[in-house]
C-alpha positions as protocol buffer text, in pm:
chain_id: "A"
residue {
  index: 1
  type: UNK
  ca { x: 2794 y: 956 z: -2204 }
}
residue {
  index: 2
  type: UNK
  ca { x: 2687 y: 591 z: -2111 }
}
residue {
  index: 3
  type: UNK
  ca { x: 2676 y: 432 z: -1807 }
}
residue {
  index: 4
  type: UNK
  ca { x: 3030 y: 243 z: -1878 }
}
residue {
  index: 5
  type: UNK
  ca { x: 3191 y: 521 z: -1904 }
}
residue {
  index: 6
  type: UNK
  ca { x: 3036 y: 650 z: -1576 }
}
residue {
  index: 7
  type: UNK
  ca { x: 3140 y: 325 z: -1402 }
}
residue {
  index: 8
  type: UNK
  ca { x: 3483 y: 368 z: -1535 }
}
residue {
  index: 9
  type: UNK
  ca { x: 3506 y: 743 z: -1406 }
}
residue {
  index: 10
  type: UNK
  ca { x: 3396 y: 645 z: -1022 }
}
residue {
  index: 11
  type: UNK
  ca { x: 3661 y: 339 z: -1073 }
}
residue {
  index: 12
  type: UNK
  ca { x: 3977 y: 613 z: -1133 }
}
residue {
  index: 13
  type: UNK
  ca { x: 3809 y: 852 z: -892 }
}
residue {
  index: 14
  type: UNK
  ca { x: 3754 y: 570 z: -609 }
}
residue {
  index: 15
  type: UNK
  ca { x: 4127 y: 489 z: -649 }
}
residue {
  index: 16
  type: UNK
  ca { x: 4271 y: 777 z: -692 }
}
residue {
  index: 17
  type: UNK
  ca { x: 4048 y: 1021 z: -418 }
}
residue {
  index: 18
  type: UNK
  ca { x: 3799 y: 852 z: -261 }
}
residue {
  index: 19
  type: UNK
  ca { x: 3707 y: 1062 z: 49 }
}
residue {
  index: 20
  type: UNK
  ca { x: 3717 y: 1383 z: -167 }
}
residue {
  index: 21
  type: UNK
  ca { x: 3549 y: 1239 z: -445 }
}
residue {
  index: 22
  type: UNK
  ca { x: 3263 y: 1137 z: -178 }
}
residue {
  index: 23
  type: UNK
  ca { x: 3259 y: 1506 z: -52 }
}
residue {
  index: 24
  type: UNK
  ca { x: 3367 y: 1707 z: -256 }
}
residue {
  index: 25
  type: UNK
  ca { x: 3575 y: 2045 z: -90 }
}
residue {
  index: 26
  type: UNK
  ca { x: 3869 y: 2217 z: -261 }
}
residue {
  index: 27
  type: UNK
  ca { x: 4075 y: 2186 z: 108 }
}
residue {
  index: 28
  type: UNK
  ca { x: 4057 y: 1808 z: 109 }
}
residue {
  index: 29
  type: UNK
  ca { x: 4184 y: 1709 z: -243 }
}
residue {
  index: 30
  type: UNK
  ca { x: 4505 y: 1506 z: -227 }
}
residue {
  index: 31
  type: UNK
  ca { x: 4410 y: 1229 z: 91 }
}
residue {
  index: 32
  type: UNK
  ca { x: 4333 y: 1519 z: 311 }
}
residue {
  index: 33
  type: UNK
  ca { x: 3970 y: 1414 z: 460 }
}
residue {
  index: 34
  type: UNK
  ca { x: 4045 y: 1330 z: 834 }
}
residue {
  index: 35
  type: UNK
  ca { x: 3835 y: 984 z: 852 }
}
residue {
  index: 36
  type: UNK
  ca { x: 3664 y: 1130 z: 1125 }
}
residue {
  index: 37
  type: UNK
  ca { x: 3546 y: 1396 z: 1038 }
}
residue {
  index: 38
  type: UNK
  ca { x: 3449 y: 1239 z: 736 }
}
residue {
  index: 39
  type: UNK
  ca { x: 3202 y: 1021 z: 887 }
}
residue {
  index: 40
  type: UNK
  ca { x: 3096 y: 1272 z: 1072 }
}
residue {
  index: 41
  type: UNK
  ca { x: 2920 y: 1461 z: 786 }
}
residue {
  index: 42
  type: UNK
  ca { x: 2787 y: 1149 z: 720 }
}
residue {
  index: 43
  type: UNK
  ca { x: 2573 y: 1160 z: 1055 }
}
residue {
  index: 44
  type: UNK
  ca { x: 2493 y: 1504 z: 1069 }
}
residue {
  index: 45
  type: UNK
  ca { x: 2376 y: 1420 z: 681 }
}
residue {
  index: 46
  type: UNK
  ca { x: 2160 y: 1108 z: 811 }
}
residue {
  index: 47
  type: UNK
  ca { x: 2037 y: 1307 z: 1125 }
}
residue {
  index: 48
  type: UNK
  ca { x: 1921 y: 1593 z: 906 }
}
residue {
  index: 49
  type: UNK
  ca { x: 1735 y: 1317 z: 692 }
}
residue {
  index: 50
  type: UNK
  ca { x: 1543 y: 1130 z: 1006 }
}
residue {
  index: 51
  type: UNK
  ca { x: 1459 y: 1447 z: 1133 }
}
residue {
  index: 52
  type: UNK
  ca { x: 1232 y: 1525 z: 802 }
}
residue {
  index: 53
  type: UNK
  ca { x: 1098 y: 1195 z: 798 }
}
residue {
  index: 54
  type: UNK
  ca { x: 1023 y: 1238 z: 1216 }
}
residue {
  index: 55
  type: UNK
  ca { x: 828 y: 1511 z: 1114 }
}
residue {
  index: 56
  type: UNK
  ca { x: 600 y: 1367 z: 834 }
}
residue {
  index: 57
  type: UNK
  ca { x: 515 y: 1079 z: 1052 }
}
residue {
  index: 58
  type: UNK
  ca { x: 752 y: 821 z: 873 }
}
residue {
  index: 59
  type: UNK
  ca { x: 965 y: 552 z: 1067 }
}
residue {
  index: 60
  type: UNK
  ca { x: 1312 y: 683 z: 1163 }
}
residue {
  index: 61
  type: UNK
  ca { x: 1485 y: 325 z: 1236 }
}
residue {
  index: 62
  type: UNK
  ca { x: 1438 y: 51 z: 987 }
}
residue {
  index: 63
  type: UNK
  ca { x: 1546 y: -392 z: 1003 }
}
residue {
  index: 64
  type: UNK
  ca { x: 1703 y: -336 z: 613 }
}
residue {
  index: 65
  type: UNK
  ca { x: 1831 y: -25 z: 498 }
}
residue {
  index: 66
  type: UNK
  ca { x: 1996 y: 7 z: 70 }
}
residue {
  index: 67
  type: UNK
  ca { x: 2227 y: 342 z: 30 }
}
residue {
  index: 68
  type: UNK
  ca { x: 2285 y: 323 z: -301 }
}
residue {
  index: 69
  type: UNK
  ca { x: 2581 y: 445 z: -459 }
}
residue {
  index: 70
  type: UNK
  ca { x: 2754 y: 410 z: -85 }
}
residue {
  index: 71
  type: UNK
  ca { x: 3118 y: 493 z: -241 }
}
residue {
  index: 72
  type: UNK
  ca { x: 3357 y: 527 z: 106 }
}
residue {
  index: 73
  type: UNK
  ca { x: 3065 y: 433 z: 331 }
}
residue {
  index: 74
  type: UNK
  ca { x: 3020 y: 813 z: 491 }
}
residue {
  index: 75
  type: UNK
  ca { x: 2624 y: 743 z: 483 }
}
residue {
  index: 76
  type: UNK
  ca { x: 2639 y: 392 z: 554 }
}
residue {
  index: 77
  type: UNK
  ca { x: 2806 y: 387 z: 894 }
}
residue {
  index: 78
  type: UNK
  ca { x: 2552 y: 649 z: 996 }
}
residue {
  index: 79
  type: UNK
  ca { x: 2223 y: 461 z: 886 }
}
residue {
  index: 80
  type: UNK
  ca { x: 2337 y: 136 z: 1068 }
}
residue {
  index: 81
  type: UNK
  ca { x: 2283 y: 323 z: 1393 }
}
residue {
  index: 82
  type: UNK
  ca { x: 1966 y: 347 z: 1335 }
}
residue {
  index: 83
  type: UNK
  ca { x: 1924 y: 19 z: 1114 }
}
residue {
  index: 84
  type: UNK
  ca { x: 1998 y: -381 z: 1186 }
}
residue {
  index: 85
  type: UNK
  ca { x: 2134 y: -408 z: 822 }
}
residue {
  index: 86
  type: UNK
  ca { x: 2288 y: -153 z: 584 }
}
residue {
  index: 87
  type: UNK
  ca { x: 2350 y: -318 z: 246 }
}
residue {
  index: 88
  type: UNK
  ca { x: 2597 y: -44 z: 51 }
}
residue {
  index: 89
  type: UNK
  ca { x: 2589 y: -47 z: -337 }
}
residue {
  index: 90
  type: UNK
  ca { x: 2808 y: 81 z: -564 }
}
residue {
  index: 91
  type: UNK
  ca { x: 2999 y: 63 z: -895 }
}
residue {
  index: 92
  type: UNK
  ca { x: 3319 y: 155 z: -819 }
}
residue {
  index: 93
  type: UNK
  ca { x: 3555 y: -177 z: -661 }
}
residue {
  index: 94
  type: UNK
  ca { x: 3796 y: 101 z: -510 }
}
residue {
  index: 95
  type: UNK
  ca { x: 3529 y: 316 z: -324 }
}
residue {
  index: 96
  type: UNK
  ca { x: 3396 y: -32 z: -176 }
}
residue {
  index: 97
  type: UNK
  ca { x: 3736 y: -117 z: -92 }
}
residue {
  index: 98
  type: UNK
  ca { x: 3780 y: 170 z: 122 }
}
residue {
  index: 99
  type: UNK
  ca { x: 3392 y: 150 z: 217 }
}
residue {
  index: 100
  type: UNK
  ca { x: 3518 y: -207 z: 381 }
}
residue {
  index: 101
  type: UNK
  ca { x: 3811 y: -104 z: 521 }
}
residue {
  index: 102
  type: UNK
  ca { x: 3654 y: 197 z: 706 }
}
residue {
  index: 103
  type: UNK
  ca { x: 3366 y: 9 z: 871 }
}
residue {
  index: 104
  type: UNK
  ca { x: 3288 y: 39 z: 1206 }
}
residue {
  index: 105
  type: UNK
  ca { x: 2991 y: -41 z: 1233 }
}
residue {
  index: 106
  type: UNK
  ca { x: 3028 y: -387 z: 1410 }
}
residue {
  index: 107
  type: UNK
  ca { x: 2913 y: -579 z: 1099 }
}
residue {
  index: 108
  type: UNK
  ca { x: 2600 y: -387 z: 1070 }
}
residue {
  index: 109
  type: UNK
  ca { x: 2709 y: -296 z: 705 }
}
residue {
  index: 110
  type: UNK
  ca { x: 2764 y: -500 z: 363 }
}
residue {
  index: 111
  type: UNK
  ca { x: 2918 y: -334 z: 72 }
}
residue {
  index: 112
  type: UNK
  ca { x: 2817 y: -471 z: -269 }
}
residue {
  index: 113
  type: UNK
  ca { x: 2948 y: -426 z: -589 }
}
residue {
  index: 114
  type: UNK
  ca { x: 2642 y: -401 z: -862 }
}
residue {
  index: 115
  type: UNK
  ca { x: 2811 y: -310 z: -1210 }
}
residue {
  index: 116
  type: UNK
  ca { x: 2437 y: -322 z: -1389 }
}
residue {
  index: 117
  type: UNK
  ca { x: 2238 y: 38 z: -1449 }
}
residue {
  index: 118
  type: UNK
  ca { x: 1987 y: -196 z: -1271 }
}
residue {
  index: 119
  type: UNK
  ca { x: 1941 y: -336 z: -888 }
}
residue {
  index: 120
  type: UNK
  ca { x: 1838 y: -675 z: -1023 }
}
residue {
  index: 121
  type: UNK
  ca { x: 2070 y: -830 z: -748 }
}
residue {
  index: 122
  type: UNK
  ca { x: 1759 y: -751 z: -548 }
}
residue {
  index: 123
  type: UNK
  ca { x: 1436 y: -917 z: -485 }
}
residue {
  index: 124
  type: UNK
  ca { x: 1178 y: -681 z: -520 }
}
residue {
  index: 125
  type: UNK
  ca { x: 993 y: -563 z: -158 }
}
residue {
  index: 126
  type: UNK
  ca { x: 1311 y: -620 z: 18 }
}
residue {
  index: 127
  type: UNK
  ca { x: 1378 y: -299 z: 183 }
}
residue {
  index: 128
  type: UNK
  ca { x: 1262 y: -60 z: 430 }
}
residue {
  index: 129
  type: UNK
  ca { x: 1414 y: 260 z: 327 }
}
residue {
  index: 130
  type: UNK
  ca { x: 1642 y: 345 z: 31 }
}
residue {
  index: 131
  type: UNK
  ca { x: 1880 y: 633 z: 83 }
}
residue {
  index: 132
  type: UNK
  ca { x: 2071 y: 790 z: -183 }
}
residue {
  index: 133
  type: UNK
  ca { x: 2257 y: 1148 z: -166 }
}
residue {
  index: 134
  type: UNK
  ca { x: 2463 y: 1291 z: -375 }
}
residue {
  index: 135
  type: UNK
  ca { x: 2451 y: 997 z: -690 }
}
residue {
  index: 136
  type: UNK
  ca { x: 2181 y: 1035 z: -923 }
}
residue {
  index: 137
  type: UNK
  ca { x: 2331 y: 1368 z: -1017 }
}
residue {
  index: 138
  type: UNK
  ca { x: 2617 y: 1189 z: -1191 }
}
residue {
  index: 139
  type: UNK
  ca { x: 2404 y: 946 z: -1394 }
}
residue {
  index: 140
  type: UNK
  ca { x: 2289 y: 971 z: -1750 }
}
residue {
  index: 141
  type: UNK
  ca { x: 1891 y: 1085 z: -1745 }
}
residue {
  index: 142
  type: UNK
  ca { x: 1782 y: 757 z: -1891 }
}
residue {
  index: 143
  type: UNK
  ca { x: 1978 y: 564 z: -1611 }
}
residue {
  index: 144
  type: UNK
  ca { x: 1854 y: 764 z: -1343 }
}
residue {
  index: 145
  type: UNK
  ca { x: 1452 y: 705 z: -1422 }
}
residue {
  index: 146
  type: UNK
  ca { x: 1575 y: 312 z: -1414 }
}
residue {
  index: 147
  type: UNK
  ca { x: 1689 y: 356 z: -1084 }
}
residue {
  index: 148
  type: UNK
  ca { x: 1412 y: 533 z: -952 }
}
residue {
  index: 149
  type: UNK
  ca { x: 1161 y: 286 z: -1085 }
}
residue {
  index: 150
  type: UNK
  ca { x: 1410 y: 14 z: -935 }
}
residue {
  index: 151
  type: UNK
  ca { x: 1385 y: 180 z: -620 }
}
residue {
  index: 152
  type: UNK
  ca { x: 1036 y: 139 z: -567 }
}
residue {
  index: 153
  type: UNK
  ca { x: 1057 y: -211 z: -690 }
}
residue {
  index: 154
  type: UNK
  ca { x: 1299 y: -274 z: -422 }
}
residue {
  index: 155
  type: UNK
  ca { x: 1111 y: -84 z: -159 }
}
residue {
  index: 156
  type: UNK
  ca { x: 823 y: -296 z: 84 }
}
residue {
  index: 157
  type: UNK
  ca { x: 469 y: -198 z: 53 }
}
residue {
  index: 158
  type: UNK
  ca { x: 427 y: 115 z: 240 }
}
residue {
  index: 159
  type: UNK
  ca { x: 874 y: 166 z: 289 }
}
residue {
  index: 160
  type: UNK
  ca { x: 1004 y: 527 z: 162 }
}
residue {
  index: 161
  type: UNK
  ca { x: 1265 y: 608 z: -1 }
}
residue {
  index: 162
  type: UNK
  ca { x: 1482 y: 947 z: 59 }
}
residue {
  index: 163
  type: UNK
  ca { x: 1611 y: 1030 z: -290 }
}
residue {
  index: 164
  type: UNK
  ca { x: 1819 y: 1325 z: -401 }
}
residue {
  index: 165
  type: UNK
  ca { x: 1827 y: 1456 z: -740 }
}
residue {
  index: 166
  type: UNK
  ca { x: 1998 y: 1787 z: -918 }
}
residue {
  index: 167
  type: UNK
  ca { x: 1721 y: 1997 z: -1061 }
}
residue {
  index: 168
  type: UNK
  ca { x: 1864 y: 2337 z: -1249 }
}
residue {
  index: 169
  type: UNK
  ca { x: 2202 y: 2468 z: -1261 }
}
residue {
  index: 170
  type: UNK
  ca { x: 2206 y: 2793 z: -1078 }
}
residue {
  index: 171
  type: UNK
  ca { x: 2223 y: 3151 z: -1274 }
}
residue {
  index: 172
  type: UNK
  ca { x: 2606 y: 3178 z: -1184 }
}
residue {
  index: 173
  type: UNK
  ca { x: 2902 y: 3175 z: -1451 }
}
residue {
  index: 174
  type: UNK
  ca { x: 2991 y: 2833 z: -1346 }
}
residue {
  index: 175
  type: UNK
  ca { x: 2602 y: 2729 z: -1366 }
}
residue {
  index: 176
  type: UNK
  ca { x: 2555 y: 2895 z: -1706 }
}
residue {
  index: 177
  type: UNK
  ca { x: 2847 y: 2699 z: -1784 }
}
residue {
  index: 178
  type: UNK
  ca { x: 2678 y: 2392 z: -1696 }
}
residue {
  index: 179
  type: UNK
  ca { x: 2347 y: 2476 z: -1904 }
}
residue {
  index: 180
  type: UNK
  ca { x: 2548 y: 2555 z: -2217 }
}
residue {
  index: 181
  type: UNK
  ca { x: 2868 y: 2346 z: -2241 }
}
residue {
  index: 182
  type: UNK
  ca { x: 2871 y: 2006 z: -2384 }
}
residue {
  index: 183
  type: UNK
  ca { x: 2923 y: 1709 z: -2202 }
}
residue {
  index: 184
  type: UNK
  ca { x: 3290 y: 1658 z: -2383 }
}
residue {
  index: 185
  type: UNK
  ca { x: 3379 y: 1981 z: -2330 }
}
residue {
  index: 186
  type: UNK
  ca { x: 3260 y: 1977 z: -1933 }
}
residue {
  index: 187
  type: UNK
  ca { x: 3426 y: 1632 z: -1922 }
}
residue {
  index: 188
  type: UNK
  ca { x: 3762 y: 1826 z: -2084 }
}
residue {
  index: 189
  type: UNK
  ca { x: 3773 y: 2103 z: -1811 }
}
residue {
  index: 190
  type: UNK
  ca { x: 3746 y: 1911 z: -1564 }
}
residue {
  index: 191
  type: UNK
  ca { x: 4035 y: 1696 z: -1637 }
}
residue {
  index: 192
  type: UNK
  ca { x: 4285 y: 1963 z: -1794 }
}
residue {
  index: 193
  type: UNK
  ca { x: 4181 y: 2311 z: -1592 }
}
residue {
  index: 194
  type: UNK
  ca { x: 4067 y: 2149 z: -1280 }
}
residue {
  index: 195
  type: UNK
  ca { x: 4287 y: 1870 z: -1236 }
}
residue {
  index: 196
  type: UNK
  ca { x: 4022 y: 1629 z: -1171 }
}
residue {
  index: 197
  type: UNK
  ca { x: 4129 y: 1262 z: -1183 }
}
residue {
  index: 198
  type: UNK
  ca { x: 3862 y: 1196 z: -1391 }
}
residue {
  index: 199
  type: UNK
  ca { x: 3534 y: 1410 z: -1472 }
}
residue {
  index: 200
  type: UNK
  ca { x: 3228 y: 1431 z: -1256 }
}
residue {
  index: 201
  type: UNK
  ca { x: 2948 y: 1489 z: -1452 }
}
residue {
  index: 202
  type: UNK
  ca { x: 2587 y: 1690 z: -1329 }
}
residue {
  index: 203
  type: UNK
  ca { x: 2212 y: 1568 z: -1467 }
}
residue {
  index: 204
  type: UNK
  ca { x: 1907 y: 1791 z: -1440 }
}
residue {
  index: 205
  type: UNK
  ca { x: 1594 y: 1614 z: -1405 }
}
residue {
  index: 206
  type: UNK
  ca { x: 1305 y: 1787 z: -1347 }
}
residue {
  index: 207
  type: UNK
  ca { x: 1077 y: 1780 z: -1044 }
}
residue {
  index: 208
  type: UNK
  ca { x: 759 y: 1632 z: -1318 }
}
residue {
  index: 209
  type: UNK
  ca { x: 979 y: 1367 z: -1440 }
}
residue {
  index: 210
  type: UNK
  ca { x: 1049 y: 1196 z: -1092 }
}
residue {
  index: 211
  type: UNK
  ca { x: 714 y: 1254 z: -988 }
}
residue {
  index: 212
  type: UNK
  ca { x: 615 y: 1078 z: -1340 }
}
residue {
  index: 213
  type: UNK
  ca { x: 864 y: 780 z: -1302 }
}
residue {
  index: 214
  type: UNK
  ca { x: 769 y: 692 z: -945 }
}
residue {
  index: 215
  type: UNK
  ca { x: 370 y: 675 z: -974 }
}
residue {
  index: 216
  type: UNK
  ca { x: 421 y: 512 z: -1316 }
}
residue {
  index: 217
  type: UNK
  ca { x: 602 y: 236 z: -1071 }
}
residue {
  index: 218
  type: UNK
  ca { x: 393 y: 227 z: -783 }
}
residue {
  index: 219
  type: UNK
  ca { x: 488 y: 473 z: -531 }
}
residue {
  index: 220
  type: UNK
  ca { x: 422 y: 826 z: -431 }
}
residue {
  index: 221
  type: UNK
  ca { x: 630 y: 1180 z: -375 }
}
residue {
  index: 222
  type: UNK
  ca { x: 503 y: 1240 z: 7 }
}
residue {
  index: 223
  type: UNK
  ca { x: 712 y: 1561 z: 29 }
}
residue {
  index: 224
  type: UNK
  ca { x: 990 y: 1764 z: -163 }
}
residue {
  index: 225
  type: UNK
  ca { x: 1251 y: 1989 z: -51 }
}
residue {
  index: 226
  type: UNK
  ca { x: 1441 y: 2207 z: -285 }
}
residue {
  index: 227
  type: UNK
  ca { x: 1735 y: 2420 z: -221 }
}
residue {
  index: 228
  type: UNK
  ca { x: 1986 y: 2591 z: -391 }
}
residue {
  index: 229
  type: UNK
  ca { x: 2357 y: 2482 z: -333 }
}
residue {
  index: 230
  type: UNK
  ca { x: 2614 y: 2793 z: -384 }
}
residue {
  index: 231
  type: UNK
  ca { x: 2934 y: 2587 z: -370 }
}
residue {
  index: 232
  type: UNK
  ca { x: 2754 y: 2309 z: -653 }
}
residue {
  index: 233
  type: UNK
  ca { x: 2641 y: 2605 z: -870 }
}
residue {
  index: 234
  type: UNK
  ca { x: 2312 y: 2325 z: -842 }
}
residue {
  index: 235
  type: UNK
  ca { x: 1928 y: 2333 z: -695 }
}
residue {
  index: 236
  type: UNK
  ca { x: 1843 y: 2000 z: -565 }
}
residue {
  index: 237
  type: UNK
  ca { x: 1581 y: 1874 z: -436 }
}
residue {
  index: 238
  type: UNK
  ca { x: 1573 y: 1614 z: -222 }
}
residue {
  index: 239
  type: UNK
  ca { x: 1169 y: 1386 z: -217 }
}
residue {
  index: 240
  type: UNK
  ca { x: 1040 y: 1119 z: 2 }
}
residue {
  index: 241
  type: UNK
  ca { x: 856 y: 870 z: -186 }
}
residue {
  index: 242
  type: UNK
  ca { x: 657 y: 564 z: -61 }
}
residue {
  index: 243
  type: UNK
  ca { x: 603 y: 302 z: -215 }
}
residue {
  index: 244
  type: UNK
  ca { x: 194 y: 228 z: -255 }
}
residue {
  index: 245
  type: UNK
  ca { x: 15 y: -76 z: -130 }
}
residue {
  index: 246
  type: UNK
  ca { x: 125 y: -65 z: 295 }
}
residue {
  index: 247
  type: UNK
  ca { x: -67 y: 109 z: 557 }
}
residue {
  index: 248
  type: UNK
  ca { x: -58 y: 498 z: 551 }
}
């Protein structure tokens, strides 16, 4: 699968379900997120985040703030409460539609459409904290260690970013699935046995390979967290990485 193809997915998924595609939960297919509760998640998600970087010394409010792959804004709304400027990126024009039209953040937030497997919209060093949760895992590997070395590029001298990736499918019969099925044939079930408006795919990339990719591009993992996620059939793990050069 190529990153077109991806961008063409999140387009039918971002008209067709955005909320649910955002968060995914088998009660709130069809519309029925309550916008709410919603964006709710999306500041318990956020507070869960400055907490961990609270404890490992790191800033925990921030002048410029990216949260890349933003779709309906759920994470976006909650940084700007801690942020003066939330720029939202995404490749979907339906999940920044409803992104836009959800805002309440008082203008605090900017939703912008990038439809490159790049951020070269962005001058590099102009961000204090990239956020992304819940996106990487739907890339293709190759686009995924571009986006990591673009988020360092994007990052100031000393900024972090809090990154999320899928590491291993679990040993269930839906992760074994995962580890042996083909991408077509994933892509199929989804679509005819699930009823997915279009298919979601799931990328392992290993802990060495982001560790790799990000001090080839001048930054550092400060800290990991791994965990397994039952209702993903995934392990992610979720790293804070700095960007080299700033004071420590």
């Amino acid at each position: 699968m190529d990153f077109d193809q991806v961008r063409q997915d999140w387009t039918t998924l971002g008209a067709q379900d955005p909320l649910w595609a955002v968060s995914v939960a088998p009660d709130k297919r069809g519309g029925r997120w309550d916008v709410d509760e919603f964006l709710a998640q999306g500041r318990r998600d956020v507070e869960r985040a400055r907490a961990w970087l609270d404890r490992l010394g790191l800033p925990t409010a921030w002048d410029r703030v990216l949260d890349f792959g933003c779709g309906a804004g759920r994470l976006s709304q909650a940084l700007a409460e801690h942020a003066e400027e939330v720029v939202g990126v995404d490749v979907s024009v339906p999940m920044l539609e409803t992104a836009r039209a959800l805002d309440r953040s008082g203008g605090r937030c900017r939703f912008v459409l990038n439809e490159s497997p790049d951020l070269h919209v962005f001058p590099s060093g102009s961000f204090d904290l990239v956020f992304s949760e819940l996106v990487l895992q739907h890339l293709p590997k190759r686009v995924i260690t571009e986006y990591l070395a673009e988020f360092v590029r994007v990052l100031r001298p000393g900024a972090v970013a809090l990154v999320q990736c899928t590491t291993r499918p679990l040993w269930t019969l839906k992760g074994i699935g995962w580890r042996i099925a083909p991408n077509p044939v994933v892509r199929f079930a989804q679509r005819a046995v699930l009823g997915y408006p279009a298919p979601m795919r799931m990328t392992a990339l290993p802990e060495a390979r982001v560790r790799a990719v990000v001090n080839a591009h001048g930054g550092e993992v400060v800290d990991t967290a791994t965990t397994p996620e039952p209702e993903t059939h995934w392990v992610s793990t979720r790293y804070v990485i700095r960007k080299l050069g700033g004071r420590r």
